[in-house]
Short mmCIF file of C-alpha atoms in Angstrom, two decimals:
data_model
loop_
_atom_site.label_atom_id
_atom_site.label_comp_id
_atom_site.label_asym_id
_atom_site.label_seq_id
_atom_site.Cartn_x
_atom_site.Cartn_y
_atom_site.Cartn_z
CA MET U 21 70.64 156.77 -19.24
CA ALA U 22 70.48 158.77 -22.64
CA GLY U 23 73.81 160.78 -21.71
CA PHE U 24 75.64 157.43 -20.48
CA ASN U 25 74.47 156.02 -24.15
CA ALA U 26 75.50 159.39 -25.74
CA ALA U 27 78.75 158.87 -24.34
CA SER U 28 82.15 158.31 -26.37
CA PRO U 29 83.70 155.43 -25.54
CA ALA U 30 86.30 156.76 -23.12
CA GLU U 31 83.92 158.70 -21.66
CA ALA U 32 81.78 155.64 -20.41
CA GLU U 33 84.52 153.53 -20.45
CA ALA U 34 86.00 156.55 -18.05
CA LEU U 35 82.40 156.64 -15.81
CA LEU U 36 82.59 152.64 -15.52
CA LEU U 37 86.25 152.19 -14.18
CA SER U 38 85.26 154.64 -11.56
CA CYS U 39 82.66 152.29 -10.45
CA CYS U 40 84.69 149.02 -10.66
CA HIS U 41 88.57 149.19 -11.65
CA SER U 42 88.59 146.42 -14.06
CA VAL U 43 89.40 147.18 -17.95
CA ARG U 44 88.03 144.27 -19.71
CA TRP U 45 84.83 144.78 -17.37
CA ALA U 46 84.20 148.39 -18.61
CA GLU U 47 85.04 147.71 -22.46
CA ARG U 48 82.61 144.93 -22.27
CA VAL U 49 79.66 146.67 -20.59
CA ALA U 50 80.66 149.91 -22.49
CA ALA U 51 80.29 147.96 -25.78
CA HIS U 52 77.37 147.02 -25.35
CA ARG U 53 75.54 149.89 -25.26
CA PRO U 54 72.69 151.47 -26.10
CA TYR U 55 71.07 150.15 -22.75
CA PRO U 56 67.03 150.67 -23.13
CA THR U 57 67.14 150.98 -18.87
CA VAL U 58 69.10 151.88 -16.28
CA ASP U 59 68.34 148.04 -14.92
CA ALA U 60 69.25 146.74 -18.27
CA LEU U 61 72.45 148.39 -17.56
CA LEU U 62 72.92 147.40 -14.14
CA ALA U 63 71.72 143.75 -15.02
CA ALA U 64 74.66 143.96 -17.71
CA ALA U 65 77.37 145.54 -15.30
CA ASP U 66 76.05 142.42 -12.65
CA GLU U 67 76.91 139.51 -15.65
CA ALA U 68 80.13 141.51 -16.68
CA GLY U 69 80.98 140.98 -13.31
CA TYR U 70 80.78 137.30 -12.80
CA ASP U 71 82.76 137.01 -15.82
CA LEU U 72 85.81 138.42 -14.34
CA SER U 73 88.92 136.66 -15.07
CA ARG U 74 91.40 136.25 -11.91
CA ALA U 75 93.57 139.00 -13.20
CA ASP U 76 90.58 141.01 -14.00
CA LEU U 77 89.18 140.72 -10.00
CA ASP U 78 92.89 141.32 -9.41
CA GLU U 79 93.10 144.45 -10.86
CA ALA U 80 89.56 145.48 -9.34
CA LEU U 81 90.62 145.29 -6.19
CA ALA U 82 94.12 146.52 -6.27
CA ALA U 83 92.42 149.75 -7.39
CA GLU U 84 90.04 149.52 -4.26
CA SER U 85 91.00 151.14 -0.69
CA SER U 86 89.98 150.44 2.69
CA ALA U 87 87.20 152.42 3.66
CA LEU U 88 87.29 155.13 6.69
CA PRO U 89 85.23 155.53 9.53
CA HIS U 90 82.95 158.45 9.96
CA PRO U 91 85.07 161.43 11.22
CA GLY U 92 82.81 161.72 14.41
CA ALA U 93 83.65 157.83 14.77
CA PRO U 94 84.88 157.52 18.82
CA PRO U 95 89.03 156.68 18.40
CA ALA U 96 88.46 153.92 20.24
CA ALA U 97 86.75 152.41 16.99
CA ARG U 98 89.33 153.74 14.72
CA THR U 99 91.85 152.04 15.98
CA ALA U 100 90.07 148.70 15.84
CA LEU U 101 89.06 149.06 12.02
CA ARG U 102 92.64 150.52 11.50
CA ALA U 103 93.46 147.12 12.87
CA ALA U 104 90.91 144.92 11.30
CA HIS U 105 92.06 146.41 8.16
CA ALA U 106 95.96 145.71 8.20
CA ALA U 107 94.96 142.40 9.66
CA TYR U 108 93.00 141.50 6.59
CA GLU U 109 95.09 143.07 3.93
CA SER U 110 97.63 141.07 5.25
CA SER U 111 96.08 138.21 5.22
CA PHE U 112 94.55 138.35 1.66
CA GLY U 113 96.79 141.11 -0.04
CA HIS U 114 94.11 143.58 -0.89
CA ALA U 115 91.50 145.76 0.69
CA PHE U 116 88.27 144.93 2.50
CA VAL U 117 85.46 145.32 0.02
CA ILE U 118 82.41 145.53 0.97
CA SER U 119 78.51 146.78 0.06
CA LEU U 120 77.17 148.84 2.63
CA ASP U 121 74.07 149.57 0.18
CA GLY U 122 70.75 149.35 2.75
CA VAL U 123 72.95 149.74 5.35
CA ARG U 124 71.91 152.51 8.24
CA PRO U 125 74.92 155.25 8.20
CA GLY U 126 74.84 154.67 11.60
CA GLU U 127 75.43 150.69 11.99
CA ARG U 128 77.94 151.53 8.68
CA LEU U 129 81.46 150.56 11.21
CA ASP U 130 79.91 147.48 13.05
CA GLN U 131 78.97 146.16 9.56
CA VAL U 132 82.39 146.86 8.33
CA LEU U 133 84.29 145.37 11.69
CA ALA U 134 81.76 142.66 11.66
CA GLY U 135 82.43 141.85 8.27
CA ILE U 136 86.14 141.61 8.87
CA ARG U 137 86.11 139.66 11.48
CA SER U 138 84.00 137.02 9.94
CA ARG U 139 85.74 136.83 6.74
CA LEU U 140 89.27 136.57 8.65
CA GLY U 141 88.92 133.55 8.92
CA ASN U 142 88.24 132.80 5.49
CA GLU U 143 90.63 130.50 2.90
CA PRO U 144 92.22 132.50 0.84
CA GLU U 145 89.93 131.28 -2.19
CA GLU U 146 87.17 131.20 0.18
CA GLU U 147 87.37 134.88 0.52
CA ARG U 148 88.28 135.35 -3.22
CA VAL U 149 84.64 134.93 -3.78
CA ILE U 150 83.29 136.48 -1.33
CA ALA U 151 85.67 139.66 -2.37
CA ALA U 152 84.32 139.06 -6.02
CA ASP U 153 80.25 139.22 -5.53
CA GLU U 154 81.44 142.04 -2.76
CA LEU U 155 82.83 144.03 -5.52
CA ARG U 156 79.87 143.37 -7.79
CA ARG U 157 77.54 144.61 -5.83
CA LEU U 158 79.43 147.80 -5.18
CA ALA U 159 79.96 148.53 -8.67
CA ARG U 160 76.43 148.10 -9.14
CA ALA U 161 75.39 150.89 -6.25
CA ARG U 162 77.88 152.61 -7.17
CA LEU U 163 77.06 152.76 -11.29
CA ALA U 164 73.75 153.83 -10.12
CA PHE U 165 75.41 156.40 -8.02
CA ARG U 166 76.74 157.68 -10.56
CA LEU U 167 74.06 157.50 -13.74
CA ALA U 168 72.24 159.83 -11.04
CA GLU U 169 74.69 162.62 -10.94
CA PRO U 170 74.56 165.53 -13.61
CA LEU U 171 76.56 164.31 -16.61
CA THR U 172 79.13 167.14 -15.73
CA ALA U 173 80.23 166.10 -12.31
CA ARG U 174 80.23 162.45 -13.03
CA HIS U 175 83.71 161.69 -12.91
CA SER U 176 84.55 164.28 -10.04
CA GLY U 177 82.60 162.06 -7.49
CA PRO U 178 83.65 159.13 -4.99
#
């Protein structure tokens, strides 16, 4: 936490942008440093995520990419996932986002496929709300992960 609080504004914003690619979100979260605890930072990141404008959300979603299956996934699962992602992106104009925090690795592919299938029937505005919530959850998990990394490795990971 001390490293994040002491980082330059540009360094803090770069780390935050690696978690959620909304410039306004990253600037807002970085501007409120220092944070007393990781939980306080994560709460501020959540709050800033609720305040994303339509343009901010579009910016963040445009930087997301579809999750690839584990290399050991069966070919049929890979094909199903590619088709599901293509259908979702065609319907909503951005990559499918879902937080898999707490989902066991062996269940992730099924969770993604089920999520895409269930959300394909959503109206665009309903899906936008769900995608924004999933993006907040992703940003929170990514930020917690990045803060746990050594300072020198922070900008080179996933």
